[in-house]
Coordinates of C-alpha atoms and ligand atoms in Angstrom, one line a residue:
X1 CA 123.7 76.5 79.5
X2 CA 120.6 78.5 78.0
X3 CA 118.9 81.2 80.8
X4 CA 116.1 79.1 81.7
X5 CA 117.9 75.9 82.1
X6 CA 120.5 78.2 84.0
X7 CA 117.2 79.6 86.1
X8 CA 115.6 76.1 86.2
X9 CA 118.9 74.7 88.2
X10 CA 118.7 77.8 90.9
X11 CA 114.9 77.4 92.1
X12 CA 113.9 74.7 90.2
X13 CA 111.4 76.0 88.0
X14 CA 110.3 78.7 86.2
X15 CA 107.1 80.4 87.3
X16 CA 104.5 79.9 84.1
X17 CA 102.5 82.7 83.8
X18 CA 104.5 86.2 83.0
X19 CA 101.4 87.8 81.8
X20 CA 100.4 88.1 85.7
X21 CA 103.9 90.3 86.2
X22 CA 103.4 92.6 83.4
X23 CA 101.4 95.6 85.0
X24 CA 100.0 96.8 88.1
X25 CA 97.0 98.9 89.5
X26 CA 98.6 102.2 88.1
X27 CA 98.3 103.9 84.5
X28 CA 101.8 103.0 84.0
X29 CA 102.7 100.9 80.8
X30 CA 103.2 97.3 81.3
X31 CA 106.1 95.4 79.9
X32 CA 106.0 92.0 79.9
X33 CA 109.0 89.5 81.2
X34 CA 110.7 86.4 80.1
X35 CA 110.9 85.0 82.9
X36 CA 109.3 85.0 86.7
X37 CA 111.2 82.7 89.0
X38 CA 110.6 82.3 93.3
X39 CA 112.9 82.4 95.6
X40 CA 112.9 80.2 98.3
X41 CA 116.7 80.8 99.8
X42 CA 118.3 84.0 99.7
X43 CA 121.5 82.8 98.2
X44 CA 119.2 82.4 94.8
X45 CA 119.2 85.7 95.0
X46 CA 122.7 86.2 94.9
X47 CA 123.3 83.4 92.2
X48 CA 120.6 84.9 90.3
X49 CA 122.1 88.2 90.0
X50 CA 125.4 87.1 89.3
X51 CA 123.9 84.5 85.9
X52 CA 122.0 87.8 84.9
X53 CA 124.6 90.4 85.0
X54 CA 126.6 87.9 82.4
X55 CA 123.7 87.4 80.0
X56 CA 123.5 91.0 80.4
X57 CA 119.4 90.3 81.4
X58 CA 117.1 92.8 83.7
X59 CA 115.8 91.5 87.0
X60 CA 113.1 93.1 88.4
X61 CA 112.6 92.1 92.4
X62 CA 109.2 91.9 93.6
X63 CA 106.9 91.5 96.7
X64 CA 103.0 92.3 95.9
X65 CA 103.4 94.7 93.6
X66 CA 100.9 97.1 95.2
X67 CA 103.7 99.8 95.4
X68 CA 100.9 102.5 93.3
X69 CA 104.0 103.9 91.4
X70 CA 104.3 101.3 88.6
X71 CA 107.7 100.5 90.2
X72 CA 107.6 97.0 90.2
X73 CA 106.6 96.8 86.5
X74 CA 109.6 94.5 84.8
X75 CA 111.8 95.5 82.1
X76 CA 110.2 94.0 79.0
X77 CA 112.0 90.6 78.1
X78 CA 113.6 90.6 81.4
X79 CA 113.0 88.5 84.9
X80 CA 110.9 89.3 87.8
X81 CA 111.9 88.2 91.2
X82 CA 109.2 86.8 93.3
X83 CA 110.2 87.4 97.0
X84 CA 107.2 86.5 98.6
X85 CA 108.6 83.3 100.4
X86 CA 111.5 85.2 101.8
X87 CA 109.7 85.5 104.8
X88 CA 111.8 85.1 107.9
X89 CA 111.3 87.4 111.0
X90 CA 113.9 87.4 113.8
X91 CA 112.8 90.1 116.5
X92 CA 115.9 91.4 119.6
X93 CA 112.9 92.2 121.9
X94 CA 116.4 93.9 124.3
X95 CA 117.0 96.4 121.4
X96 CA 113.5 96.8 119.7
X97 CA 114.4 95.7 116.1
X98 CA 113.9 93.0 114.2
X99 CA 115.7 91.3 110.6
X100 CA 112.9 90.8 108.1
X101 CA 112.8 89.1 105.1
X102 CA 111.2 90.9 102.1
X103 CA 108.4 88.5 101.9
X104 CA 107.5 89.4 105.7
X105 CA 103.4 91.1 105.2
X106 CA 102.3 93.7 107.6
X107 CA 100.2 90.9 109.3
X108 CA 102.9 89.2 110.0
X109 CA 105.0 91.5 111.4
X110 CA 102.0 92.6 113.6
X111 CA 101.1 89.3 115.0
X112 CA 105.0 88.9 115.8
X113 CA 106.1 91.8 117.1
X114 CA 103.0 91.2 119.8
X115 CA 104.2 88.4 121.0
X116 CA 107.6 90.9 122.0
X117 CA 105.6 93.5 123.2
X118 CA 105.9 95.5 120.9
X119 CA 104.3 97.3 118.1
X120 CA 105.0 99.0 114.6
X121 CA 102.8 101.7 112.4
X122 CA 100.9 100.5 109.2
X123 CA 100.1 102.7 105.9
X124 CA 96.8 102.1 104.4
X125 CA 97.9 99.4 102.4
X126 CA 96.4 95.5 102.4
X127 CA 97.5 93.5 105.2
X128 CA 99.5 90.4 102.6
X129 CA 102.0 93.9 100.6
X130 CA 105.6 94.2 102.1
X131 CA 106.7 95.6 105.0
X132 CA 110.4 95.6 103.8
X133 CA 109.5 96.7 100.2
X134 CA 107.7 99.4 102.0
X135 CA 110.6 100.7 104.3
X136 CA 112.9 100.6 101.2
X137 CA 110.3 103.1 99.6
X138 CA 110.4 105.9 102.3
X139 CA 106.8 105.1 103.4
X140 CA 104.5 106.0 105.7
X141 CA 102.8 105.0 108.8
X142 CA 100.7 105.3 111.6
X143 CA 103.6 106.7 114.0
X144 CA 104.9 108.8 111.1
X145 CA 104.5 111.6 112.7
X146 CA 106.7 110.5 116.3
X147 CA 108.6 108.0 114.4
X148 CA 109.0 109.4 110.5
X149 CA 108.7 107.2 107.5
X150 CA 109.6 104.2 107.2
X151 CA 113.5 105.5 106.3
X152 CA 113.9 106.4 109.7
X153 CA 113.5 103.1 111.2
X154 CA 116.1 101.3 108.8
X155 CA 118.8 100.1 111.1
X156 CA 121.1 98.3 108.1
X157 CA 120.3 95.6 105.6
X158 CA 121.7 92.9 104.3
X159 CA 121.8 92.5 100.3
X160 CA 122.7 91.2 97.0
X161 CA 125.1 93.5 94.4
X162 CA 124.6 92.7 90.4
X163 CA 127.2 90.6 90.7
X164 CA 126.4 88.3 93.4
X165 CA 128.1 90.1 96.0
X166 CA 126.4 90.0 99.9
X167 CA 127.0 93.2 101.6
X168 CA 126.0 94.0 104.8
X169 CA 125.9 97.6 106.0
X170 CA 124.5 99.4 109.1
X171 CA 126.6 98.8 112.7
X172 CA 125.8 94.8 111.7
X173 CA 128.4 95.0 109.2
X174 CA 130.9 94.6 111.9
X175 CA 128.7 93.6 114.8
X176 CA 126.8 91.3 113.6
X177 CA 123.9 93.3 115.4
X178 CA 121.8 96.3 113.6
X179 CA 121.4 98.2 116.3
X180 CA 122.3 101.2 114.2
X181 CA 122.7 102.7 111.3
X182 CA 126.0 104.4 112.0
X183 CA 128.5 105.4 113.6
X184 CA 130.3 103.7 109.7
X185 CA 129.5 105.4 107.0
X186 CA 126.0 105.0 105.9
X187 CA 125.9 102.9 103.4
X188 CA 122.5 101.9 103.7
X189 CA 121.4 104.7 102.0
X190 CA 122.4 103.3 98.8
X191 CA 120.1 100.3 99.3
X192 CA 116.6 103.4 99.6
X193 CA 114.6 105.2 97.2
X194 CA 116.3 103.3 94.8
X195 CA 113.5 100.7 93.6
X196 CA 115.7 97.6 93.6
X197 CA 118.2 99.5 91.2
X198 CA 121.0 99.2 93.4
X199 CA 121.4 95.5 95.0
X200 CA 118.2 93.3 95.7
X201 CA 117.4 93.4 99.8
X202 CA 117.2 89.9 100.9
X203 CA 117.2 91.4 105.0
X204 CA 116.5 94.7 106.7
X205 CA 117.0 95.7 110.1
X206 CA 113.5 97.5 111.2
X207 CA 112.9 99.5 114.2
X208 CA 110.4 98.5 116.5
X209 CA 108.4 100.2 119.4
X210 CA 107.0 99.9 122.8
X211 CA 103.7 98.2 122.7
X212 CA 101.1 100.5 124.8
X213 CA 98.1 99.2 126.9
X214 CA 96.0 102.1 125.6
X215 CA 95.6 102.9 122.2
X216 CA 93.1 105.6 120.7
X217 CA 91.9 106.9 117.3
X218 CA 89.7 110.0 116.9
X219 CA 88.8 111.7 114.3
X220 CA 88.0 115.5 114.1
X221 CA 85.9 116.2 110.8
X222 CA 87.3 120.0 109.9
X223 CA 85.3 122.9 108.0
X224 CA 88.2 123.3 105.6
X225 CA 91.5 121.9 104.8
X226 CA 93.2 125.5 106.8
X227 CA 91.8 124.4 109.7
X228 CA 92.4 120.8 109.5
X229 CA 96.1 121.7 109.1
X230 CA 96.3 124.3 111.7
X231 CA 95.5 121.6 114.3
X232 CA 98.3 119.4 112.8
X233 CA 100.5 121.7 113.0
X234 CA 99.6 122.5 116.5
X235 CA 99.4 119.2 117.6
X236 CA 102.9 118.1 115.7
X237 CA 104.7 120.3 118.2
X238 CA 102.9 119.1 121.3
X239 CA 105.0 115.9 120.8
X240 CA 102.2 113.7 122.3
X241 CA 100.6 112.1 119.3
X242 CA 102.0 108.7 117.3
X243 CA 99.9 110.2 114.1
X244 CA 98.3 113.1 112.7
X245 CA 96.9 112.5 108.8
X246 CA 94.6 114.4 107.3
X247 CA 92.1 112.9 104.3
X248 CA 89.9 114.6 102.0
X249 CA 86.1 114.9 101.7
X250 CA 86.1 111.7 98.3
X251 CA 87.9 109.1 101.0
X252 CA 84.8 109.1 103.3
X253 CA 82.2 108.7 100.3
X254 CA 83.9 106.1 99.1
X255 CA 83.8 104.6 102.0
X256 CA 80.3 104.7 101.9
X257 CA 79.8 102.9 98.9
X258 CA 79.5 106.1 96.8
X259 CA 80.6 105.9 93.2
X260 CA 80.1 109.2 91.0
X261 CA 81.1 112.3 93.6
X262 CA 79.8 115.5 92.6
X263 CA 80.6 118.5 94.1
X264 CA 81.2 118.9 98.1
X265 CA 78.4 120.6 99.7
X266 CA 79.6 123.7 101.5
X267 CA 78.5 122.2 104.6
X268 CA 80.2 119.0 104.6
X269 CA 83.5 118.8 106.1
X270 CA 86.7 119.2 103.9
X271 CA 89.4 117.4 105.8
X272 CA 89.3 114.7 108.2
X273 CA 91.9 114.1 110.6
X274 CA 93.0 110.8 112.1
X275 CA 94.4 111.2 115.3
X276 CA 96.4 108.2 116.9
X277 CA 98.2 107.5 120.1
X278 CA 98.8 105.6 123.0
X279 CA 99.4 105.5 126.5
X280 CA 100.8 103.2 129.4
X281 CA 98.4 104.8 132.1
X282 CA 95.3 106.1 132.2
X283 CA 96.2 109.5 133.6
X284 CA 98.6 109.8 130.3
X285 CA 95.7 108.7 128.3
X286 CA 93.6 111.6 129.6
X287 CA 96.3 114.2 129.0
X288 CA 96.1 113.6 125.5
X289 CA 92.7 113.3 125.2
X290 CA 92.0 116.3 126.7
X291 CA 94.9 117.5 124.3
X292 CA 93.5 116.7 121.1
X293 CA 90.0 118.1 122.7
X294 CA 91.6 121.6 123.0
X295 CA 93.7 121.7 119.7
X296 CA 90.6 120.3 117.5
X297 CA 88.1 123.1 115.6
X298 CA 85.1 120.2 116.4
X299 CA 85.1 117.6 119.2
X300 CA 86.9 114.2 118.0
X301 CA 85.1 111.5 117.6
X302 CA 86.6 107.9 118.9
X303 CA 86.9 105.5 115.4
X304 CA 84.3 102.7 117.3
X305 CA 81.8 105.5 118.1
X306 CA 82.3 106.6 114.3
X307 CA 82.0 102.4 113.1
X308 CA 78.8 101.7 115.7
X309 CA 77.2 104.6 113.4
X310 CA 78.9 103.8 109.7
X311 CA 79.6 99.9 109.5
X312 CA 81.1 100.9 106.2
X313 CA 83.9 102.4 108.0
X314 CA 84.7 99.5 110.0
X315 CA 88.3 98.7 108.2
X316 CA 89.6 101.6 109.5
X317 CA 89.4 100.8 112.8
X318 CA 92.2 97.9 112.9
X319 CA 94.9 98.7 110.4
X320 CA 96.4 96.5 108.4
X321 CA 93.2 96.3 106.2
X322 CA 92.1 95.7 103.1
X323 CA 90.8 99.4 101.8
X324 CA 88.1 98.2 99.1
X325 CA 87.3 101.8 98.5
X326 CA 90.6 102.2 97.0
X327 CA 91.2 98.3 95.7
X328 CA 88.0 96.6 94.6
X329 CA 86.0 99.5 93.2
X330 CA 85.0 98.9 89.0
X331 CA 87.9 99.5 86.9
X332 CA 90.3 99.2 89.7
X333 CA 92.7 101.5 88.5
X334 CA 94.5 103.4 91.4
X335 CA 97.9 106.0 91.6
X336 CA 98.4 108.7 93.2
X337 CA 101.9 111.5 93.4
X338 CA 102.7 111.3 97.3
X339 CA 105.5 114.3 97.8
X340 CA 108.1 115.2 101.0
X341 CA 107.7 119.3 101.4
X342 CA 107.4 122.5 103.4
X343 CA 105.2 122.8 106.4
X344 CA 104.9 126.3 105.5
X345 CA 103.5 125.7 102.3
X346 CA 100.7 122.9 103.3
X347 CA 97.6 124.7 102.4
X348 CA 99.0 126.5 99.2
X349 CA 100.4 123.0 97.9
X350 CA 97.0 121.3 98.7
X351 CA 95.0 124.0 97.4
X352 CA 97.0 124.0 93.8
X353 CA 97.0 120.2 93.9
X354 CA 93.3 119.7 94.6
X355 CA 93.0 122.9 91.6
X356 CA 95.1 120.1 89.1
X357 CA 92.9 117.0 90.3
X358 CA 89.7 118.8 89.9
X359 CA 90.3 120.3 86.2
X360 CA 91.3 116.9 85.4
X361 CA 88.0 115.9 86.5
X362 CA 88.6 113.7 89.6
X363 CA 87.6 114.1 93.5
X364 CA 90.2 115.8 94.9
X365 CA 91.3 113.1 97.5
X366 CA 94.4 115.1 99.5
X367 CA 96.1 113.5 102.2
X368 CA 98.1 115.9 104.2
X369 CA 100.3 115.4 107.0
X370 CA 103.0 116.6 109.3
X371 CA 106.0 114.1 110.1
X372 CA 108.9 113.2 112.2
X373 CA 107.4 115.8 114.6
X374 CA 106.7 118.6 112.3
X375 CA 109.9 118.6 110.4
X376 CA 108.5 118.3 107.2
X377 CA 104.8 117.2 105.4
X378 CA 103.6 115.1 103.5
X379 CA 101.4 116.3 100.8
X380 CA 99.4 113.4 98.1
X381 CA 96.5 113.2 96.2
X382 CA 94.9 109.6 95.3
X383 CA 93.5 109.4 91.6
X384 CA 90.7 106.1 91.0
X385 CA 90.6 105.7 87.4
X386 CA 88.7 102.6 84.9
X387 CA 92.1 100.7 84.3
X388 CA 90.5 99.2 81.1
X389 CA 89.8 102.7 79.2
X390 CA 93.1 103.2 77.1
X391 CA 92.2 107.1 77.1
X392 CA 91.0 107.8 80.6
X393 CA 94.3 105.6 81.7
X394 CA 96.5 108.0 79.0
X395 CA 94.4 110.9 81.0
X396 CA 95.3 110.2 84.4
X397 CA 99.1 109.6 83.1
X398 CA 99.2 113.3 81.5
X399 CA 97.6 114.4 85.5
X400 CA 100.1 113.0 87.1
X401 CA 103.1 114.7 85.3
X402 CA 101.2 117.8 85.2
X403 CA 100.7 117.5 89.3
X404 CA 104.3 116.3 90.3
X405 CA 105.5 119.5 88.4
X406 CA 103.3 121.8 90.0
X407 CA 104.2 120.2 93.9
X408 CA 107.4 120.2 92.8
X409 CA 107.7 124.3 92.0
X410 CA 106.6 124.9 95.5
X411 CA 109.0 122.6 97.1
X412 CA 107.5 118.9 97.3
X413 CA 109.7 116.6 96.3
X414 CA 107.9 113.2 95.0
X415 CA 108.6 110.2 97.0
X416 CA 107.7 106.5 95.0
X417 CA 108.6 108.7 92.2
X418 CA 106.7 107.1 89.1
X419 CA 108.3 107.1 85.7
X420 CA 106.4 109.9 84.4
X421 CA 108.2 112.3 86.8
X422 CA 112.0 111.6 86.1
X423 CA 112.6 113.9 83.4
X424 CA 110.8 116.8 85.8
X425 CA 113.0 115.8 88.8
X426 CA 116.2 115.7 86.4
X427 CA 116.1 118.9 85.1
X428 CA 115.5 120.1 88.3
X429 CA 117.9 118.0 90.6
X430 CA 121.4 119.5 91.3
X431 CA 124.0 118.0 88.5
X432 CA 126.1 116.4 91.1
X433 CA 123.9 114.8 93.0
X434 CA 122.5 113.5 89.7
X435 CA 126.1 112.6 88.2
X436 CA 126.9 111.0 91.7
X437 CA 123.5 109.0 91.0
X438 CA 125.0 107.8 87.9
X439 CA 128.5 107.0 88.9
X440 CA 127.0 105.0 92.1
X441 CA 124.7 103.2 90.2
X442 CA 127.5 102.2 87.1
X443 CA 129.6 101.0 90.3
X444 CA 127.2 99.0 91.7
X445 CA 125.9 97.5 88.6
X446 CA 128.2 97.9 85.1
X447 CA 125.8 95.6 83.3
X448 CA 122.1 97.9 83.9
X449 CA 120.2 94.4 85.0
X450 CA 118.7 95.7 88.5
X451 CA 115.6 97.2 87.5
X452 CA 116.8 99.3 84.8
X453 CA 113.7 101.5 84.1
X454 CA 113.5 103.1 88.2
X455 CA 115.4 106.2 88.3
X456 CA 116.2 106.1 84.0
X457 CA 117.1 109.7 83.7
X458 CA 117.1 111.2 80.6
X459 CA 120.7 112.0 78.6
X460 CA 121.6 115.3 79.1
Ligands
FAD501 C1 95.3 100.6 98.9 C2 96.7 100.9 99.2 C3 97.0 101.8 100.2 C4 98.4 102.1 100.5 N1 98.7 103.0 101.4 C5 99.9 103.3 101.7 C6 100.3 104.2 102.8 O1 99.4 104.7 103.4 N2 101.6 104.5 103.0 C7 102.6 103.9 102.3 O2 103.7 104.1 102.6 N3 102.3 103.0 101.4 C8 101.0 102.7 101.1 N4 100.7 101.7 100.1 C9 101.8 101.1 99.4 C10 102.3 99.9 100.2 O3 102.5 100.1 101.5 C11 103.5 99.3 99.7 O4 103.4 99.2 98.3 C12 103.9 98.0 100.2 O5 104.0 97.8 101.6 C13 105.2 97.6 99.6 O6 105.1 96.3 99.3 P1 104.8 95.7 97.9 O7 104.6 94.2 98.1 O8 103.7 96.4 97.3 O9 106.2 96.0 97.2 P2 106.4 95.9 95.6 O10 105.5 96.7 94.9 O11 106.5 94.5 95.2 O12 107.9 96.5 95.5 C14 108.1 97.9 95.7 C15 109.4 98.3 95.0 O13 110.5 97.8 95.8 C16 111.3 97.0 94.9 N5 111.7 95.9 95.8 C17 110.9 94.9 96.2 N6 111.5 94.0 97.0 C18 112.8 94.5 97.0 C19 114.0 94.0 97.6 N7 114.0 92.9 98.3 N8 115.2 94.6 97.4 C20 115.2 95.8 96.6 N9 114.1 96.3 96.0 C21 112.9 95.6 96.2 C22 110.4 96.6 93.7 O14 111.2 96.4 92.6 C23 109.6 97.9 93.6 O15 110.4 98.9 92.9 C24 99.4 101.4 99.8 C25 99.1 100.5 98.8 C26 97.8 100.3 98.5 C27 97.5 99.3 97.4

């Protein structure tokens, strides 16, 4: 049997236009595939894998493909996996967790988890893009800094190996439940940060959290980015907030329709910060309030207050939401490096990354942030660029290599690592983490079919 009659017999069909799957929002190449097929059971998945590793043929999975790294781009000639209809969500209200299937949305899991009582954080990403996809990647939310990305909440998954194997890891590989992701060894590890490269994820155990009956978002508009961190890093250690996230001066013109930024004007605020929590009484509610009120260089400013005066902002007030600013704006080209680093080092990493964004000739759109209660920050900078324009996207491609190094010498490590930073990372990463990399991943998959281009290191 040829591939496609061999694909036709699993789902049924072949998906006809491959041109669709090619590229994405970022300056990354695109490649385009042979195939695109759609699962609609997760044992395809499995089959799928299995018929690919013996024609020796790439499979790239995919959600929505709004990852901003370029890491859903297939291998050219190969096959992307649609996983949108994999869309199951089975909630343990008892033990706050729920199995989702990789085409589960962010709206989705909202709407359910309500129903439970309970709640999750959202990034800033559109409400349809992939919650799972999105935990696999390490990313980050609106209780990032109580909770810690997304990582943190994986409680096991269940998954496909290249060659058709199911594995299930996490205490559900011998309960049955994922209530943990130990006390076995932590195999689930090998499933994140890896882009699909190891196994394709057709379940994942995510943690879930208490729904509270208050919930607040202020924002405190701050003279300069030192004193917009020096309240996050106050406030991290207070333990009382879900979410403290800083966003540069270009994220509020934009969202007021602004197109061609000049320069800031001294008097205009450099940093914003989002506060968010919540509360089950009105006495705790106070507390923070009058927390946040003390910590904060100017007085915070609730988000309706903010959207009663600036309709424009309005889609900030109710995450998930469609960020147009970022999405719909002419040219529609959008990446960004987004790096795990040093508290200590916040303002001298945003200062040198705004420096590189700037002399490349862009807004310099930072967004800083403590997590996991202060352990560590995160540190990005978000880059619009005219997708169409072969040299601007070239440009924006040379920035981003030349900003990943320069986080990377002071200590931030990129997470949805785009292509354009392996060889940086490789020479830098210690050879036996990197050989143990390449022994895992020959283990895992002998043939090179799970999305062979994610985590390509170059021979040494
Ligand atoms: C405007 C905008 C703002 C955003 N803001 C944030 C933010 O604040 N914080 C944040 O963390 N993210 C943010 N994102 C990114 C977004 O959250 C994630 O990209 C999204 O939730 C992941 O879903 P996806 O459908 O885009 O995944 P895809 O892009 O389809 O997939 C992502 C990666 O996972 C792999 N993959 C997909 N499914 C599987 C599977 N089942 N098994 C194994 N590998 C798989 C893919 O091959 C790819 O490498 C933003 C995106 C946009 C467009």
């Amino acid at each position: 049997m040829s591939l496609r009659e061999e694909l036709e017999r699993i789902f049924g069909g072949v998906v006809a236009d491959v041109a669709a799957h090619a590229g994405d929002m970022t300056e990354n190449a695109p490649r385009t595939p042979a195939f695109v097929v759609e699962a609609t059971r997760a044992e395809q998945v499995g089959e799928l894998l299995r018929i690919a590793s013996a024609h020796g043929v790439p499979v790239t999975p995919k959600v929505t493909g709004l990852n901003i790294g370029g890491l859903a781009i297939p291998a050219e000639g190969g096959i992307v996996l649609d996983l949108r209809r994999l869309d199951a969500v089975e909630i343990d209200p008892h033990n706050m967790v729920a199995w989702i299937g990789p085409g589960v949305s962010w709206q989705k899991l909202k709407e359910e988890s309500a129903r439970h009582g309970l709640a999750l954080g959202f990034p800033l990403a559109p409400p349809e893009s992939s919650v799972l996809a999105c935990a696999l990647m390490d990313g980050l939310s609106t209780m990032a800094l109580a909770h810690g990305s997304y990582n943190d909440w994986v409680h096991g998954v269940e998954a496909y190996l290249a060659d058709g194997t199911k594995v299930v890891t996490g205490a559900a590989a011998l309960s049955g439940r994922p209530l943990s992701r130990g006390p076995l060894p932590d195999l689930t590890g090998m499933f994140l940060n890896w882009y699909g490269g190891t196994g394709v994820v057709v379940r994942l155990a995510l943690a879930l959290w208490p729904r509270r009956a208050f919930r607040r978002r202020e924002v405190v508009a701050c003279r300069d980015i030192e004193s917009g961190i020096a309240l996050m890093r106050a406030g991290a250690r207070t333990g009382l907030f879900d979410d403290l996230g800083g966003l540069g001066w270009p994220a509020a013109k934009w969202a007021f329709g602004l197109e061609r930024l000049g320069a800031r004007d001294p008097a205009e605020p450099e940093l914003y910060v989002v506060a968010d929590y919540g509360a089950d009484t009105k006495d705790e509610l106070k507390l923070k309030e009058k927390r946040l009120r003390k910590l904060a260089p100017t007085p915070p400013i609730p988000v309706e207050q903010l959207i009663a005066l600036a309709p424009d902002l309005a889609p900030f007030a109710e995450l998930p939401a469609r960020l147009g600013f970022l999405m719909d704006h002419e040219g529609q080209g959008l990446t960004w490096v987004g790096t795990f680093g040093p508290m200590e080092r916040l303002e001298e990493g945003a200062r040198a990354g705004m420096r590189v964004v700037e002399g490349a000739g862009h807004p310099p759109l930072a967004v800083v942030r403590p997590m996991k209660g202060g352990h560590y920050a995160v540190l990005r900078f978000i880059m619009r660029f005219d997708r169409r324009d072969e040299d601007e996207t070239a440009r924006v491609r040379a920035l981003v290599a030349e900003l990943g190094a320069a986080l990377l010498d002071l200590g931030y490590v990129p997470y949805k690592c785009p292509e354009t930073l392996y060889e940086e990372s490789a020479r830098r990463l210690d050879p036996g983490f990197r050989g143990l990399m390449e022994r895992l991943k020959r283990a895992v998959d002998p043939k090179g079919i799970l999305n062979p281009d994610r985590w390509r290191l170059p021979e040494r």
